[in-house]
Short mmCIF file of C-alpha atoms in Angstrom, two decimals:
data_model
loop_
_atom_site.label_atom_id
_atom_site.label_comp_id
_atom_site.label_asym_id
_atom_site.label_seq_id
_atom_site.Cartn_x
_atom_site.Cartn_y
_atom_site.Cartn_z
CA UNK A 1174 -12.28 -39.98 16.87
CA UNK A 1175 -10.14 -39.79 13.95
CA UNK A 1176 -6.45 -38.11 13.28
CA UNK A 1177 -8.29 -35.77 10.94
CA UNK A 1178 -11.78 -35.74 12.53
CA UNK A 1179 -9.41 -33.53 14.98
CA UNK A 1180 -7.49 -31.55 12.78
CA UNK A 1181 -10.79 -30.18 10.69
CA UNK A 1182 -12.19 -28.35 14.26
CA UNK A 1183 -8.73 -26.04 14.41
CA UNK A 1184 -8.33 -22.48 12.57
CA UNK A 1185 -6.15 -22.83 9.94
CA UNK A 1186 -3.41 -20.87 8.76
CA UNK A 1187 -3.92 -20.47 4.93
CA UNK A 1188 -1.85 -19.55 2.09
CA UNK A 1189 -3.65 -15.62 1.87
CA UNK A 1190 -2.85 -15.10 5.40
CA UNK A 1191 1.11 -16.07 4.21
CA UNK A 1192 1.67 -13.92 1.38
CA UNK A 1193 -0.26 -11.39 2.57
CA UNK A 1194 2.62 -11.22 5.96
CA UNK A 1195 5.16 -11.61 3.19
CA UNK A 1196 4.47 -8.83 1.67
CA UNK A 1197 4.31 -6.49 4.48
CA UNK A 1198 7.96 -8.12 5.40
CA UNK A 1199 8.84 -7.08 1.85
CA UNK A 1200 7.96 -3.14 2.40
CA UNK A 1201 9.55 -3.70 6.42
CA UNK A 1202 12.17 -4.42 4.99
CA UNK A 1203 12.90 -1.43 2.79
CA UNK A 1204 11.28 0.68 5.10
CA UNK A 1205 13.69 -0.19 7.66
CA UNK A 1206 16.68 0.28 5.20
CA UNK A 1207 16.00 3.61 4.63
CA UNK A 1208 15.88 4.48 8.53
CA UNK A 1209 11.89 4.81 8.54
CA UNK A 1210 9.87 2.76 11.21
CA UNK A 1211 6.81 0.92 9.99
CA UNK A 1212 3.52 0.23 12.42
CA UNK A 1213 0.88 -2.59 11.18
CA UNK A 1214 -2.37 -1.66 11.73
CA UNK A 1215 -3.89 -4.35 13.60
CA UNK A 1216 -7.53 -3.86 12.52
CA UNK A 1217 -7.30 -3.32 8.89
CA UNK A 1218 -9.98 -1.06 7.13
CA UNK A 1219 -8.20 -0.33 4.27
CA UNK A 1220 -5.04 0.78 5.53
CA UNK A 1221 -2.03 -1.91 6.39
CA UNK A 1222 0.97 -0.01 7.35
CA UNK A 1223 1.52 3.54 8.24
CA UNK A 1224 5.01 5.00 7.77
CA UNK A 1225 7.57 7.68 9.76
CA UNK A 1226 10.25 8.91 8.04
CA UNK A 1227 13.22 10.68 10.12
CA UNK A 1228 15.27 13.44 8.63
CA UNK A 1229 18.88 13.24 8.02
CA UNK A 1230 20.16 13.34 11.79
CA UNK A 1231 17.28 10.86 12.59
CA UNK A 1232 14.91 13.46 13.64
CA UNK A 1233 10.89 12.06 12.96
CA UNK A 1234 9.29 14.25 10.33
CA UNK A 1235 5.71 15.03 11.05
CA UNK A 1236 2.74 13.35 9.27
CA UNK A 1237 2.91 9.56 8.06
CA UNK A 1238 2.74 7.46 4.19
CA UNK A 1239 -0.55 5.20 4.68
CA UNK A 1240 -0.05 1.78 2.20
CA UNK A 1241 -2.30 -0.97 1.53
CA UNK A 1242 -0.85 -4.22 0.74
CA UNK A 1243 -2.69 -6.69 -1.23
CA UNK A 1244 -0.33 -10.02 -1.79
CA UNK A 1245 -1.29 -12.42 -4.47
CA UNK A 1246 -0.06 -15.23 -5.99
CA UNK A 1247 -1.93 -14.70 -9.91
CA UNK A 1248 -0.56 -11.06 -10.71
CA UNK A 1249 -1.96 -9.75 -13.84
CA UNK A 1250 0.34 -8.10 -15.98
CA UNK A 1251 -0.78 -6.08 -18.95
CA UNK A 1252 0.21 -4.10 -21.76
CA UNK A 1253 3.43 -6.65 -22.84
CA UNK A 1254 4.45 -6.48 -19.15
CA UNK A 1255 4.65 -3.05 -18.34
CA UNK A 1256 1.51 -2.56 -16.16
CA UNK A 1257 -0.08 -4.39 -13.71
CA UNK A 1258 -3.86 -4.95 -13.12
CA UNK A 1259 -5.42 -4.96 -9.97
CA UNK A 1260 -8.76 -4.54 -8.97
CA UNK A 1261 -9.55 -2.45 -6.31
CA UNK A 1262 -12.87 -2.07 -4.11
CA UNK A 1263 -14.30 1.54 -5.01
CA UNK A 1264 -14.97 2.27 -0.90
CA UNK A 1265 -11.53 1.71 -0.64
CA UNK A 1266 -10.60 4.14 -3.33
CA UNK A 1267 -13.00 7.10 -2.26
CA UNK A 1268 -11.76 6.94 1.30
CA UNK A 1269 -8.08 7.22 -0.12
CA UNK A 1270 -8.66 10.07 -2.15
CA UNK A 1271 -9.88 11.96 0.90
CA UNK A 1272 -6.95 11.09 2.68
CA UNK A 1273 -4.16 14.43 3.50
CA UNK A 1274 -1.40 12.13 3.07
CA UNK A 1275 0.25 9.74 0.57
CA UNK A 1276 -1.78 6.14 0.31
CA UNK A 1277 0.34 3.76 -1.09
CA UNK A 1278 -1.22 0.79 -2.50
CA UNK A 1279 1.08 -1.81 -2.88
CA UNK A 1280 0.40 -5.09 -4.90
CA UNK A 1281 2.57 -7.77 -4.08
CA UNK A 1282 3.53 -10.61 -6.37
CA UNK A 1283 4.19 -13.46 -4.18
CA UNK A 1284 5.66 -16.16 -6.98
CA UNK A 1285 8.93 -13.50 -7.63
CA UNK A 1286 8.86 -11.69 -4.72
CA UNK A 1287 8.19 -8.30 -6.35
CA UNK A 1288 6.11 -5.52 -5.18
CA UNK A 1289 4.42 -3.07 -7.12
CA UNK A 1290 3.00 0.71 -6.08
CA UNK A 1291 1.02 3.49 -6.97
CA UNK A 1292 0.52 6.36 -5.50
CA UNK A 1293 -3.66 6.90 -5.39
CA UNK A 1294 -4.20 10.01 -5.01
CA UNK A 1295 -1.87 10.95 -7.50
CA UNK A 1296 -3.53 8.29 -9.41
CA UNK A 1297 -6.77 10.06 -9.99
CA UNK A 1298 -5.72 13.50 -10.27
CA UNK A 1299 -3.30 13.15 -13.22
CA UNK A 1300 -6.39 11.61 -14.60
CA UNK A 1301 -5.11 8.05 -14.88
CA UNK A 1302 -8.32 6.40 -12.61
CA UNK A 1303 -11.83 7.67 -13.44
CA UNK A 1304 -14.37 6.60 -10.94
CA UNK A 1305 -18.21 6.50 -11.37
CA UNK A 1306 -20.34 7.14 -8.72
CA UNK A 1307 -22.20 3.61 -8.42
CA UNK A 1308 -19.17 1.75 -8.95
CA UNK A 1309 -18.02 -1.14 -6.60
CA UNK A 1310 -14.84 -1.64 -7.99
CA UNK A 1311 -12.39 0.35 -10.54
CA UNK A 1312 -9.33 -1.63 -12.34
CA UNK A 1313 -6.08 0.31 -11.40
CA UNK A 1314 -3.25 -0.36 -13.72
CA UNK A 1315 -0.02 -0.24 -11.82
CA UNK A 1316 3.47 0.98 -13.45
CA UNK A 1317 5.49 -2.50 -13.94
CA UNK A 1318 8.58 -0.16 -13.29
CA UNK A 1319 7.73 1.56 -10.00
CA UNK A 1320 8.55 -1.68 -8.04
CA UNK A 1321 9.23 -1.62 -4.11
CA UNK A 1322 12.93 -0.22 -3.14
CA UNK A 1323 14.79 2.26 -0.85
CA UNK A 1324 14.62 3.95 -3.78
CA UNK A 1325 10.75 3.52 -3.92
CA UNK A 1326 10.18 4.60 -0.26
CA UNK A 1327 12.82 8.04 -0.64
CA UNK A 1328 9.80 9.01 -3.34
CA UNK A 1329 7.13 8.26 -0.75
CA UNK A 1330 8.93 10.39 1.75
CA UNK A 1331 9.00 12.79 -1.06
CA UNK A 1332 5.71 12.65 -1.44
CA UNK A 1333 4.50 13.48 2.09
CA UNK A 1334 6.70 16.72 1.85
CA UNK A 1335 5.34 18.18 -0.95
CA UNK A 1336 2.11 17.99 0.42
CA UNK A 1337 3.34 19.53 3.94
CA UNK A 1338 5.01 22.25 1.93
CA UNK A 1339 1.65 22.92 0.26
CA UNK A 1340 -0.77 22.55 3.74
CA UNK A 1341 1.62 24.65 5.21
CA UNK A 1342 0.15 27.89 2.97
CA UNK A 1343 -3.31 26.46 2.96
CA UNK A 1344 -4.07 24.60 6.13
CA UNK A 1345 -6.22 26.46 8.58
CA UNK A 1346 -7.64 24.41 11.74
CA UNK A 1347 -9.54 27.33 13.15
#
């Protein structure tokens, strides 16, 4: 049997598999900076990370940020380079907009290293995303400025808050 007769009957470890545990390093790594801690969600339906955030003394906050990471290594940029295209599946977007908490999708350019987000549920209700009903998939233009930072994941924290501070009036689970 031949050297690569051999070779062809292993998995192989391929360059989306990489960049796609690059780019969850990326957000780690901010995520840890700013005193959060990060779980990967080992079966992935359209959810990658979930994030804690701790208060000031190091105290865990309740609820979580979801994110979805989707690494590539042909980001589209639009609009003279201040957006960023991505096309997302529309299951993937309905679920999301259901969700209580932040989802974060993340879009992460693996030839610089930079990560871009949106907030989705935001997204849709300032009126940015418009999704039909038989759709399978809905372009999402991403904000070239709202790149991946401590400064980025403060907002996300930010983000969860607001909506605790609103469920808090409105929430009922009887």
């Amino acid at each position: 049997m031949s050297k690569s007769s051999k070779v062809e009957h292993r998995k192989r470890r391929v360059r989306q598999h990489i960049i796609a545990d690059i780019s969850a390093n990326h957000v780690e790594f901010f995520a840890l900076r700013k005193g959060f801690s990060v779980q990967r969600i080992q079966n992935d339906y359209g959810i990658d990370l979930q994030l804690a955030t701790y208060d000031a003394k190091g105290y865990i906050e309740n609820g979580w940020i979801s994110v979805q990471l989707k690494a590539t290594d042909t980001i589209k940029m639009r609009s003279k380079g201040t957006a960023v295209a991505f096309t997302a599946d529309a299951r993937d977007l309905r679920m999301w907009q259901k969700e209580i908490y932040p989802v974060i999708l993340i879009v992460y350019d693996a030839k610089t290293a930079k990560a871009y987000w949106t907030y989705v549920q935001r997204y849709f209700e300032s009126g940015e995303g418009k999704l039909g009903k038989k759709a399978k998939t809905l372009v999402l233009r991403l904000r070239a400025k709202d790149r991946i930072s401590a400064t980025a994941l403060a907002r996300f924290a930010d983000f969860k808050k607001a909506v605790q501070d609103h469920a808090e009036v409105h929430v009922s689970h009887l």
